Amino acid sequence: MDLPIAISKSAQPPLSPDLIARLAAIVGDKYAVTDADELAPYLTEARNLFHGRSPLVLRPASTAEVSAICRLASEHRIALVPQGGNTGLVGGQTPHNGEVVVSMRRMDKIREVDTASNTMTVEAGAILQAIQRRADEAGRFFPLSLGAEGSCTIGGNLSTNAGGTGALAYGVARDMALGLEVVLPDGRTLNGLSKLKKDNTGYDLRNLFIGAEGTLGIITAAVVKLFPKPRSVQTAFVGLRTPADALRLLAISQAEAAGSLTSFELLAEICVDICVRHGSGIRDPLTRRYPWYVLMEVSSSRDDATATVETILERGIKSGCIEDAAIAASLQQRAAFWKLRETIPPAQKREGGSIKHDISVPVAAIPAFIAEANAAVVKLIPDARPVPFGHLGDGNIHYNVSQPVSGMTTHEFLARWQEVNAVVFAIALRMGGSISAEHGIGVLKRDDLPRVKDKTAIETMRGIKALFDPLGIMNPGKVL
């Protein structure tokens, strides 16, 4: 599938054999990729929407090697694209114009676990799931959780300020980082691996790089926060009539569980339908279908998560906002509930073309947003199928639209991408929302950003980019 979006800004001049050899010498020939077949996995991504090109992928093993790469690139104005697990969804990690890719996957060490300060120091290429596992082994909990956690890296998570299912209770990636080590475009290293929760010594440089998508420098390591491991976790799958009922249930859940409500996911009926149809071993958790569902989870430091969930459901049934519910009776059933949620994107792919949105609006506005967006999209493309799901608790909805079952080819449907975007974005912005909640800007939303962002904010962002990267070599053409 090809996106109807102009990606290219300017092609990079061809690298001379001498410069390729000098760059390769920094990491060693074994870790410098030039073969076309070996390059291929770095040049596209899981959704197959973005296809890049590059003469060279470098796989450094240390901060010193990253520094040397940036220093040589700066001297010769060689454009670089940092890349983690290559799981991004907006094309920010793709070399669209022949840039050199700097893959961080070899820098995957967990340097230190400090249970006294509840921190872990990790290299940028550490896989998120490996960090979660190491925290668990140390009797702690790292709450960042994404569908791609088995392959995404912490450097990419921080560079895109990833969100995920735990943001309701723990915040997004930015909230989980205390310190960073970053290599700047000119090769200098910013050493900021602090474990301190209090440090009022000037500007908070850390937050400039989190969410910058590799346009200001390359994150090479981070100090992340750990949390006490929950003693009890309980999960429920709930059937409801409307998103407004889900909002009422959220209020009940927050009143009963307070900070122990760790996930609250909203799913439209079509999500369950396509997952049961296309997902391996996926079953409907309830005995009949409902227009809407909530997947909720309570994680407690005491042994009371099940009792709390039962109380929430009892109140929800009495208030009339719950039609039916199932509580996970085992770890296997809990995993099955979450497998259904995580199967939505791959299952939707089996339904043909999909126009995807990662919007956020104030939580109270979600029912109105969904209703208005559904009506507007179907008016624009009759028989289009909205597939809204996501993190109701923090206002982030993945408002996806699948192509009609018949009467339109995938190519014809995707050609309407910009029209659908304009309709959905306008509704979200009018409600005080954002066009990008957790996936970033990359190239997919780059041209939309100046239209939706405050003019002074855009000018300030351009000034920061010019200060850190005056030659424009660091992930050029992304975000701005």
GROMACS .gro file of C-alpha atoms in nm:
model
  480
    1MET     CA    1   0.000   0.000   0.000
    2ASP     CA    2   0.126   0.346  -0.087
    3LEU     CA    3   0.036   0.652   0.112
    4PRO     CA    4  -0.095   0.952  -0.083
    5ILE     CA    5   0.156   1.174   0.096
    6ALA     CA    6   0.462   1.349  -0.046
    7ILE     CA    7   0.746   1.210   0.166
    8SER     CA    8   1.063   1.332  -0.002
    9LYS     CA    9   1.208   1.674   0.069
   10SER     CA   10   1.554   1.646  -0.086
   11ALA     CA   11   1.764   1.351  -0.189
   12GLN     CA   12   2.096   1.305  -0.014
   13PRO     CA   13   2.407   1.318  -0.234
   14PRO     CA   14   2.560   0.974  -0.294
   15LEU     CA   15   2.818   0.867  -0.036
   16SER     CA   16   3.165   0.813  -0.176
   17PRO     CA   17   3.325   0.470  -0.127
   18ASP     CA   18   3.585   0.642   0.093
   19LEU     CA   19   3.324   0.785   0.332
   20ILE     CA   20   3.138   0.454   0.345
   21ALA     CA   21   3.465   0.284   0.438
   22ARG     CA   22   3.545   0.545   0.705
   23LEU     CA   23   3.200   0.514   0.861
   24ALA     CA   24   3.217   0.135   0.848
   25ALA     CA   25   3.556   0.139   1.018
   26ILE     CA   26   3.398   0.302   1.326
   27VAL     CA   27   3.173   0.003   1.396
   28GLY     CA   28   3.370  -0.265   1.213
   29ASP     CA   29   3.285  -0.415   0.875
   30LYS     CA   30   3.073  -0.687   1.037
   31TYR     CA   31   2.836  -0.423   1.171
   32ALA     CA   32   2.821  -0.201   0.862
   33VAL     CA   33   2.541  -0.319   0.633
   34THR     CA   34   2.560  -0.245   0.261
   35ASP     CA   35   2.413  -0.559   0.102
   36ALA     CA   36   2.070  -0.492  -0.049
   37ASP     CA   37   1.903  -0.796   0.108
   38GLU     CA   38   2.046  -0.718   0.451
   39LEU     CA   39   1.948  -0.352   0.420
   40ALA     CA   40   1.585  -0.434   0.339
   41PRO     CA   41   1.453  -0.486   0.697
   42TYR     CA   42   1.576  -0.140   0.796
   43LEU     CA   43   1.406   0.036   0.504
   44THR     CA   44   1.040  -0.048   0.562
   45GLU     CA   45   0.817  -0.103   0.864
   46ALA     CA   46   0.548  -0.337   0.992
   47ARG     CA   47   0.252  -0.171   0.818
   48ASN     CA   48   0.440  -0.161   0.486
   49LEU     CA   49   0.337   0.200   0.434
   50PHE     CA   50   0.683   0.357   0.418
   51HIS     CA   51   0.965   0.242   0.192
   52GLY     CA   52   1.304   0.407   0.230
   53ARG     CA   53   1.647   0.377   0.077
   54SER     CA   54   1.995   0.391   0.225
   55PRO     CA   55   2.347   0.303   0.114
   56LEU     CA   56   2.454   0.206   0.465
   57VAL     CA   57   2.327   0.089   0.803
   58LEU     CA   58   2.565   0.130   1.095
   59ARG     CA   59   2.520  -0.080   1.410
   60PRO     CA   60   2.731   0.079   1.686
   61ALA     CA   61   2.802  -0.100   2.014
   62SER     CA   62   2.889   0.196   2.233
   63THR     CA   63   2.825   0.563   2.296
   64ALA     CA   64   3.181   0.631   2.179
   65GLU     CA   65   3.103   0.475   1.841
   66VAL     CA   66   2.781   0.677   1.808
   67SER     CA   67   2.982   0.989   1.890
   68ALA     CA   68   3.241   0.908   1.625
   69ILE     CA   69   2.968   0.848   1.365
   70CYS     CA   70   2.805   1.183   1.439
   71ARG     CA   71   3.138   1.366   1.438
   72LEU     CA   72   3.231   1.230   1.093
   73ALA     CA   73   2.877   1.290   0.964
   74SER     CA   74   2.892   1.650   1.082
   75GLU     CA   75   3.228   1.708   0.915
   76HIS     CA   76   3.094   1.586   0.581
   77ARG     CA   77   2.725   1.682   0.615
   78ILE     CA   78   2.607   1.322   0.602
   79ALA     CA   79   2.243   1.289   0.702
   80LEU     CA   80   2.165   1.029   0.970
   81VAL     CA   81   1.845   0.850   1.068
   82PRO     CA   82   1.850   0.694   1.418
   83GLN     CA   83   1.653   0.371   1.442
   84GLY     CA   84   1.552   0.149   1.733
   85GLY     CA   85   1.323  -0.150   1.688
   86ASN     CA   86   1.173  -0.004   1.369
   87THR     CA   87   0.821  -0.029   1.512
   88GLY     CA   88   0.722   0.337   1.464
   89LEU     CA   89   0.395   0.414   1.288
   90VAL     CA   90   0.458   0.759   1.136
   91GLY     CA   91   0.768   0.700   0.924
   92GLY     CA   92   1.007   0.876   1.160
   93GLN     CA   93   1.258   0.591   1.160
   94THR     CA   94   1.267   0.542   0.783
   95PRO     CA   95   1.548   0.682   0.561
   96HIS     CA   96   1.327   0.832   0.292
   97ASN     CA   97   1.601   1.018   0.103
   98GLY     CA   98   1.906   0.795   0.113
   99GLU     CA   99   2.032   0.885   0.462
  100VAL     CA  100   2.264   0.661   0.663
  101VAL     CA  101   2.074   0.458   0.924
  102VAL     CA  102   2.220   0.435   1.275
  103SER     CA  103   2.062   0.124   1.426
  104MET     CA  104   2.082   0.116   1.805
  105ARG     CA  105   1.989  -0.250   1.850
  106ARG     CA  106   2.336  -0.365   1.955
  107MET     CA  107   2.340  -0.116   2.242
  108ASP     CA  108   2.102  -0.329   2.448
  109LYS     CA  109   2.272  -0.360   2.787
  110ILE     CA  110   2.100  -0.304   3.118
  111ARG     CA  111   2.382  -0.124   3.292
  112GLU     CA  112   2.243  -0.113   3.645
  113VAL     CA  113   1.938  -0.191   3.857
  114ASP     CA  114   1.923   0.021   4.172
  115THR     CA  115   1.639  -0.098   4.396
  116ALA     CA  116   1.721   0.159   4.664
  117SER     CA  117   1.651   0.449   4.429
  118ASN     CA  118   1.401   0.245   4.223
  119THR     CA  119   1.582   0.309   3.897
  120MET     CA  120   1.730   0.113   3.609
  121THR     CA  121   2.001   0.242   3.377
  122VAL     CA  122   1.956   0.100   3.028
  123GLU     CA  123   2.108   0.145   2.685
  124ALA     CA  124   1.887   0.277   2.407
  125GLY     CA  125   1.867  -0.053   2.220
  126ALA     CA  126   1.731  -0.250   2.515
  127ILE     CA  127   1.403  -0.417   2.421
  128LEU     CA  128   1.110  -0.293   2.628
  129GLN     CA  129   1.004  -0.646   2.722
  130ALA     CA  130   1.357  -0.722   2.846
  131ILE     CA  131   1.341  -0.416   3.072
  132GLN     CA  132   1.003  -0.527   3.206
  133ARG     CA  133   1.142  -0.876   3.273
  134ARG     CA  134   1.457  -0.748   3.446
  135ALA     CA  135   1.249  -0.520   3.668
  136ASP     CA  136   1.029  -0.816   3.762
  137GLU     CA  137   1.334  -1.026   3.851
  138ALA     CA  138   1.446  -0.747   4.083
  139GLY     CA  139   1.108  -0.739   4.256
  140ARG     CA  140   1.006  -0.418   4.082
  141PHE     CA  141   0.772  -0.311   3.802
  142PHE     CA  142   0.833  -0.109   3.485
  143PRO     CA  143   0.487  -0.003   3.364
  144LEU     CA  144   0.544   0.111   3.005
  145SER     CA  145   0.351  -0.145   2.798
  146LEU     CA  146   0.284  -0.144   2.422
  147GLY     CA  147   0.167  -0.392   2.164
  148ALA     CA  148   0.518  -0.391   2.015
  149GLU     CA  149   0.697  -0.440   2.350
  150GLY     CA  150   0.863  -0.759   2.227
  151SER     CA  151   1.056  -0.568   1.959
  152CYS     CA  152   1.048  -0.194   2.032
  153THR     CA  153   1.344  -0.035   2.211
  154ILE     CA  154   1.353   0.206   2.502
  155GLY     CA  155   1.541   0.463   2.292
  156GLY     CA  156   1.260   0.461   2.037
  157ASN     CA  157   0.999   0.471   2.314
  158LEU     CA  158   1.159   0.783   2.458
  159SER     CA  159   1.223   0.944   2.120
  160THR     CA  160   0.852   0.918   2.037
  161ASN     CA  161   0.731   0.968   2.396
  162ALA     CA  162   0.534   0.644   2.373
  163GLY     CA  163   0.217   0.603   2.575
  164GLY     CA  164   0.059   0.260   2.599
  165THR     CA  165  -0.196   0.093   2.819
  166GLY     CA  166  -0.048   0.198   3.155
  167ALA     CA  167  -0.049   0.573   3.095
  168LEU     CA  168  -0.367   0.618   3.300
  169ALA     CA  169  -0.186   0.536   3.624
  170TYR     CA  170   0.184   0.582   3.545
  171GLY     CA  171   0.201   0.840   3.268
  172VAL     CA  172   0.379   0.820   2.933
  173ALA     CA  173   0.746   0.751   2.853
  174ARG     CA  174   0.847   1.107   2.950
  175ASP     CA  175   0.710   1.048   3.301
  176MET     CA  176   0.920   0.732   3.342
  177ALA     CA  177   1.261   0.880   3.259
  178LEU     CA  178   1.485   1.056   3.510
  179GLY     CA  179   1.799   1.103   3.303
  180LEU     CA  180   1.938   1.064   2.952
  181GLU     CA  181   2.269   1.019   2.776
  182VAL     CA  182   2.250   1.180   2.429
  183VAL     CA  183   2.498   1.218   2.145
  184LEU     CA  184   2.450   1.553   1.971
  185PRO     CA  185   2.475   1.595   1.593
  186ASP     CA  186   2.831   1.729   1.618
  187GLY     CA  187   2.946   1.425   1.816
  188ARG     CA  188   2.949   1.576   2.165
  189THR     CA  189   2.791   1.364   2.439
  190LEU     CA  190   2.542   1.511   2.683
  191ASN     CA  191   2.595   1.316   3.004
  192GLY     CA  192   2.270   1.340   3.197
  193LEU     CA  193   2.220   0.992   3.347
  194SER     CA  194   2.082   1.126   3.673
  195LYS     CA  195   1.882   0.923   3.924
  196LEU     CA  196   1.763   1.234   4.102
  197LYS     CA  197   1.393   1.307   4.136
  198LYS     CA  198   1.475   1.664   4.242
  199ASP     CA  199   1.726   1.870   4.044
  200ASN     CA  200   1.662   2.241   3.988
  201THR     CA  201   1.990   2.324   3.816
  202GLY     CA  202   1.876   2.507   3.507
  203TYR     CA  203   1.685   2.408   3.196
  204ASP     CA  204   1.544   2.056   3.177
  205LEU     CA  205   1.735   1.943   2.868
  206ARG     CA  206   1.615   1.585   2.908
  207ASN     CA  207   1.265   1.672   2.796
  208LEU     CA  208   1.388   1.836   2.476
  209PHE     CA  209   1.504   1.498   2.347
  210ILE     CA  210   1.208   1.293   2.469
  211GLY     CA  211   0.952   1.314   2.191
  212ALA     CA  212   1.194   1.481   1.947
  213GLU     CA  213   1.201   1.169   1.726
  214GLY     CA  214   1.577   1.177   1.683
  215THR     CA  215   1.582   1.522   1.523
  216LEU     CA  216   1.801   1.683   1.794
  217GLY     CA  217   2.038   1.400   1.880
  218ILE     CA  218   2.064   1.026   1.940
  219ILE     CA  219   1.958   0.891   2.280
  220THR     CA  220   2.215   0.629   2.378
  221ALA     CA  221   2.110   0.548   2.737
  222ALA     CA  222   1.850   0.639   2.996
  223VAL     CA  223   1.773   0.614   3.366
  224VAL     CA  224   1.413   0.496   3.400
  225LYS     CA  225   1.191   0.476   3.705
  226LEU     CA  226   1.089   0.149   3.865
  227PHE     CA  227   0.779   0.097   4.078
  228PRO     CA  228   0.675  -0.149   4.348
  229LYS     CA  229   0.550  -0.474   4.200
  230PRO     CA  230   0.172  -0.508   4.244
  231ARG     CA  231   0.072  -0.786   4.484
  232SER     CA  232  -0.257  -0.848   4.308
  233VAL     CA  233  -0.390  -0.776   3.958
  234GLN     CA  234  -0.742  -0.829   3.833
  235THR     CA  235  -0.884  -0.780   3.485
  236ALA     CA  236  -1.241  -0.754   3.360
  237PHE     CA  237  -1.401  -0.744   3.016
  238VAL     CA  238  -1.725  -0.545   3.015
  239GLY     CA  239  -2.008  -0.507   2.764
  240LEU     CA  240  -2.186  -0.171   2.737
  241ARG     CA  241  -2.433   0.014   2.515
  242THR     CA  242  -2.251   0.343   2.452
  243PRO     CA  243  -1.923   0.529   2.504
  244ALA     CA  244  -2.115   0.750   2.749
  245ASP     CA  245  -2.178   0.438   2.960
  246ALA     CA  246  -1.805   0.366   2.945
  247LEU     CA  247  -1.737   0.717   3.071
  248ARG     CA  248  -1.975   0.660   3.363
  249LEU     CA  249  -1.800   0.332   3.440
  250LEU     CA  250  -1.463   0.511   3.433
  251ALA     CA  251  -1.586   0.756   3.698
  252ILE     CA  252  -1.707   0.468   3.916
  253SER     CA  253  -1.378   0.283   3.867
  254GLN     CA  254  -1.165   0.582   3.958
  255ALA     CA  255  -1.374   0.648   4.268
  256GLU     CA  256  -1.342   0.288   4.389
  257ALA     CA  257  -0.989   0.203   4.278
  258ALA     CA  258  -0.821   0.547   4.289
  259GLY     CA  259  -0.459   0.509   4.179
  260SER     CA  260  -0.483   0.132   4.145
  261LEU     CA  261  -0.690   0.158   3.823
  262THR     CA  262  -0.406   0.092   3.580
  263SER     CA  263  -0.584   0.032   3.247
  264PHE     CA  264  -0.918   0.131   3.099
  265GLU     CA  265  -0.948   0.044   2.729
  266LEU     CA  266  -1.250   0.117   2.508
  267LEU     CA  267  -1.332  -0.108   2.211
  268ALA     CA  268  -1.611  -0.082   1.954
  269GLU     CA  269  -1.802  -0.399   1.865
  270ILE     CA  270  -1.630  -0.416   1.526
  271CYS     CA  271  -1.298  -0.463   1.710
  272VAL     CA  272  -1.418  -0.784   1.873
  273ASP     CA  273  -1.579  -0.894   1.547
  274ILE     CA  274  -1.262  -0.868   1.338
  275CYS     CA  275  -1.043  -1.017   1.612
  276VAL     CA  276  -1.265  -1.325   1.644
  277ARG     CA  277  -1.275  -1.353   1.264
  278HIS     CA  278  -0.904  -1.315   1.198
  279GLY     CA  279  -0.720  -1.371   1.527
  280SER     CA  280  -0.572  -1.710   1.608
  281GLY     CA  281  -0.755  -1.863   1.905
  282ILE     CA  282  -0.947  -1.541   1.984
  283ARG     CA  283  -1.287  -1.589   2.145
  284ASP     CA  284  -1.556  -1.343   2.249
  285PRO     CA  285  -1.516  -1.313   2.628
  286LEU     CA  286  -1.891  -1.257   2.676
  287THR     CA  287  -2.191  -1.475   2.582
  288ARG     CA  288  -2.335  -1.221   2.338
  289ARG     CA  289  -2.220  -0.916   2.145
  290TYR     CA  290  -2.253  -0.558   2.268
  291PRO     CA  291  -2.207  -0.228   2.084
  292TRP     CA  292  -1.912  -0.131   2.307
  293TYR     CA  293  -1.666  -0.293   2.545
  294VAL     CA  294  -1.426  -0.190   2.818
  295LEU     CA  295  -1.113  -0.384   2.915
  296MET     CA  296  -1.017  -0.267   3.261
  297GLU     CA  297  -0.746  -0.365   3.505
  298VAL     CA  298  -0.680  -0.294   3.872
  299SER     CA  299  -0.329  -0.347   4.013
  300SER     CA  300  -0.294  -0.319   4.388
  301SER     CA  301  -0.013  -0.322   4.640
  302ARG     CA  302  -0.252  -0.516   4.863
  303ASP     CA  303  -0.440  -0.842   4.803
  304ASP     CA  304  -0.764  -0.668   4.718
  305ALA     CA  305  -0.770  -0.620   4.338
  306THR     CA  306  -1.045  -0.879   4.283
  307ALA     CA  307  -1.266  -0.731   4.553
  308THR     CA  308  -1.216  -0.384   4.407
  309VAL     CA  309  -1.313  -0.499   4.056
  310GLU     CA  310  -1.618  -0.680   4.191
  311THR     CA  311  -1.729  -0.364   4.371
  312ILE     CA  312  -1.681  -0.156   4.054
  313LEU     CA  313  -1.886  -0.400   3.848
  314GLU     CA  314  -2.163  -0.418   4.109
  315ARG     CA  315  -2.191  -0.039   4.112
  316GLY     CA  316  -2.181  -0.031   3.732
  317ILE     CA  317  -2.465  -0.283   3.702
  318LYS     CA  318  -2.676  -0.098   3.959
  319SER     CA  319  -2.621   0.234   3.780
  320GLY     CA  320  -2.728   0.079   3.449
  321CYS     CA  321  -2.405   0.144   3.259
  322ILE     CA  322  -2.297  -0.225   3.243
  323GLU     CA  323  -2.481  -0.485   3.034
  324ASP     CA  324  -2.251  -0.781   3.108
  325ALA     CA  325  -1.904  -0.850   3.240
  326ALA     CA  326  -1.648  -1.125   3.285
  327ILE     CA  327  -1.371  -1.125   3.546
  328ALA     CA  328  -1.054  -1.313   3.456
  329ALA     CA  329  -1.054  -1.636   3.658
  330SER     CA  330  -0.693  -1.722   3.578
  331LEU     CA  331  -0.373  -1.582   3.435
  332GLN     CA  332  -0.459  -1.756   3.108
  333GLN     CA  333  -0.795  -1.581   3.088
  334ARG     CA  334  -0.636  -1.246   3.170
  335ALA     CA  335  -0.384  -1.307   2.889
  336ALA     CA  336  -0.673  -1.394   2.654
  337PHE     CA  337  -0.847  -1.063   2.731
  338TRP     CA  338  -0.531  -0.871   2.652
  339LYS     CA  339  -0.455  -1.081   2.345
  340LEU     CA  340  -0.787  -0.970   2.198
  341ARG     CA  341  -0.697  -0.605   2.258
  342GLU     CA  342  -0.353  -0.645   2.104
  343THR     CA  343  -0.490  -0.833   1.802
  344ILE     CA  344  -0.697  -0.538   1.680
  345PRO     CA  345  -0.428  -0.379   1.454
  346PRO     CA  346  -0.319  -0.701   1.277
  347ALA     CA  347  -0.680  -0.818   1.247
  348GLN     CA  348  -0.782  -0.486   1.094
  349LYS     CA  349  -0.504  -0.526   0.839
  350ARG     CA  350  -0.685  -0.836   0.714
  351GLU     CA  351  -0.991  -0.620   0.645
  352GLY     CA  352  -0.816  -0.423   0.368
  353GLY     CA  353  -0.710  -0.061   0.362
  354SER     CA  354  -0.711   0.131   0.688
  355ILE     CA  355  -0.681   0.504   0.745
  356LYS     CA  356  -0.545   0.545   1.097
  357HIS     CA  357  -0.560   0.829   1.349
  358ASP     CA  358  -0.395   0.861   1.689
  359ILE     CA  359  -0.596   1.145   1.841
  360SER     CA  360  -0.658   1.265   2.194
  361VAL     CA  361  -0.938   1.479   2.329
  362PRO     CA  362  -1.045   1.564   2.683
  363VAL     CA  363  -1.181   1.245   2.838
  364ALA     CA  364  -1.529   1.390   2.878
  365ALA     CA  365  -1.541   1.467   2.505
  366ILE     CA  366  -1.473   1.112   2.382
  367PRO     CA  367  -1.839   1.005   2.335
  368ALA     CA  368  -1.917   1.321   2.139
  369PHE     CA  369  -1.597   1.289   1.933
  370ILE     CA  370  -1.671   0.931   1.832
  371ALA     CA  371  -2.032   1.006   1.741
  372GLU     CA  372  -1.944   1.312   1.534
  373ALA     CA  373  -1.641   1.151   1.366
  374ASN     CA  374  -1.839   0.836   1.276
  375ALA     CA  375  -2.113   1.043   1.113
  376ALA     CA  376  -1.867   1.266   0.926
  377VAL     CA  377  -1.654   0.977   0.794
  378VAL     CA  378  -1.952   0.776   0.672
  379LYS     CA  379  -2.095   1.086   0.506
  380LEU     CA  380  -1.761   1.140   0.330
  381ILE     CA  381  -1.718   0.773   0.230
  382PRO     CA  382  -2.047   0.580   0.243
  383ASP     CA  383  -2.008   0.231   0.395
  384ALA     CA  384  -1.666   0.316   0.542
  385ARG     CA  385  -1.622   0.128   0.871
  386PRO     CA  386  -1.495   0.327   1.172
  387VAL     CA  387  -1.288   0.112   1.409
  388PRO     CA  388  -1.238   0.324   1.723
  389PHE     CA  389  -1.050   0.179   2.020
  390GLY     CA  390  -0.791   0.289   2.271
  391HIS     CA  391  -0.710   0.439   2.605
  392LEU     CA  392  -1.033   0.596   2.729
  393GLY     CA  393  -0.879   0.668   3.069
  394ASP     CA  394  -0.630   0.919   2.924
  395GLY     CA  395  -0.837   1.047   2.632
  396ASN     CA  396  -0.638   0.873   2.357
  397ILE     CA  397  -0.845   0.705   2.086
  398HIS     CA  398  -0.698   0.520   1.788
  399TYR     CA  399  -0.967   0.629   1.547
  400ASN     CA  400  -0.911   0.395   1.254
  401VAL     CA  401  -1.131   0.364   0.947
  402SER     CA  402  -1.149   0.045   0.739
  403GLN     CA  403  -1.243   0.047   0.375
  404PRO     CA  404  -1.597  -0.050   0.267
  405VAL     CA  405  -1.654  -0.423   0.225
  406SER     CA  406  -1.734  -0.378  -0.142
  407GLY     CA  407  -1.747  -0.113  -0.413
  408MET     CA  408  -1.404   0.040  -0.349
  409THR     CA  409  -1.052  -0.088  -0.397
  410THR     CA  410  -0.782  -0.045  -0.137
  411HIS     CA  411  -0.602   0.201  -0.364
  412GLU     CA  412  -0.917   0.409  -0.413
  413PHE     CA  413  -0.982   0.410  -0.039
  414LEU     CA  414  -0.630   0.513   0.063
  415ALA     CA  415  -0.641   0.792  -0.196
  416ARG     CA  416  -0.896   0.957   0.037
  417TRP     CA  417  -0.646   0.959   0.327
  418GLN     CA  418  -0.600   1.335   0.338
  419GLU     CA  419  -0.975   1.402   0.312
  420VAL     CA  420  -1.050   1.169   0.602
  421ASN     CA  421  -0.766   1.321   0.803
  422ALA     CA  422  -0.904   1.671   0.750
  423VAL     CA  423  -1.248   1.570   0.876
  424VAL     CA  424  -1.125   1.377   1.181
  425PHE     CA  425  -0.857   1.629   1.278
  426ALA     CA  426  -1.099   1.921   1.256
  427ILE     CA  427  -1.338   1.753   1.501
  428ALA     CA  428  -1.059   1.662   1.744
  429LEU     CA  429  -0.911   2.012   1.738
  430ARG     CA  430  -1.247   2.180   1.783
  431MET     CA  431  -1.289   1.972   2.098
  432GLY     CA  432  -0.953   2.086   2.236
  433GLY     CA  433  -0.766   1.774   2.125
  434SER     CA  434  -0.446   1.674   1.948
  435ILE     CA  435  -0.376   1.502   1.616
  436SER     CA  436  -0.101   1.290   1.772
  437ALA     CA  437  -0.141   1.143   2.118
  438GLU     CA  438   0.141   0.888   2.136
  439HIS     CA  439   0.272   0.788   1.792
  440GLY     CA  440   0.457   1.110   1.711
  441ILE     CA  441   0.470   1.322   1.395
  442GLY     CA  442   0.740   1.167   1.175
  443VAL     CA  443   0.657   1.236   0.811
  444LEU     CA  444   0.298   1.113   0.826
  445LYS     CA  445   0.174   1.424   1.010
  446ARG     CA  446   0.464   1.659   0.941
  447ASP     CA  447   0.277   1.877   0.693
  448ASP     CA  448  -0.028   1.893   0.921
  449LEU     CA  449   0.171   2.019   1.219
  450PRO     CA  450   0.203   2.387   1.115
  451ARG     CA  451  -0.172   2.399   1.056
  452VAL     CA  452  -0.264   2.272   1.402
  453LYS     CA  453   0.020   2.394   1.624
  454ASP     CA  454   0.053   2.743   1.768
  455LYS     CA  455   0.264   2.959   1.534
  456THR     CA  456   0.496   3.071   1.813
  457ALA     CA  457   0.541   2.710   1.923
  458ILE     CA  458   0.643   2.610   1.568
  459GLU     CA  459   0.889   2.900   1.547
  460THR     CA  460   1.039   2.802   1.884
  461MET     CA  461   1.070   2.439   1.774
  462ARG     CA  462   1.248   2.548   1.455
  463GLY     CA  463   1.484   2.761   1.665
  464ILE     CA  464   1.568   2.467   1.892
  465LYS     CA  465   1.630   2.246   1.588
  466ALA     CA  466   1.863   2.508   1.437
  467LEU     CA  467   2.053   2.541   1.766
  468PHE     CA  468   2.116   2.170   1.815
  469ASP     CA  469   2.143   2.070   1.450
  470PRO     CA  470   2.251   2.373   1.244
  471LEU     CA  471   2.358   2.153   0.952
  472GLY     CA  472   2.025   1.970   0.943
  473ILE     CA  473   2.183   1.624   0.937
  474MET     CA  474   1.985   1.462   1.220
  475ASN     CA  475   1.677   1.278   1.091
  476PRO     CA  476   1.603   1.549   0.833
  477GLY     CA  477   1.249   1.604   0.711
  478LYS     CA  478   1.088   1.455   1.022
  479VAL     CA  479   0.856   1.648   1.256
  480LEU     CA  480   0.945   1.988   1.101
   0.00000   0.00000   0.00000
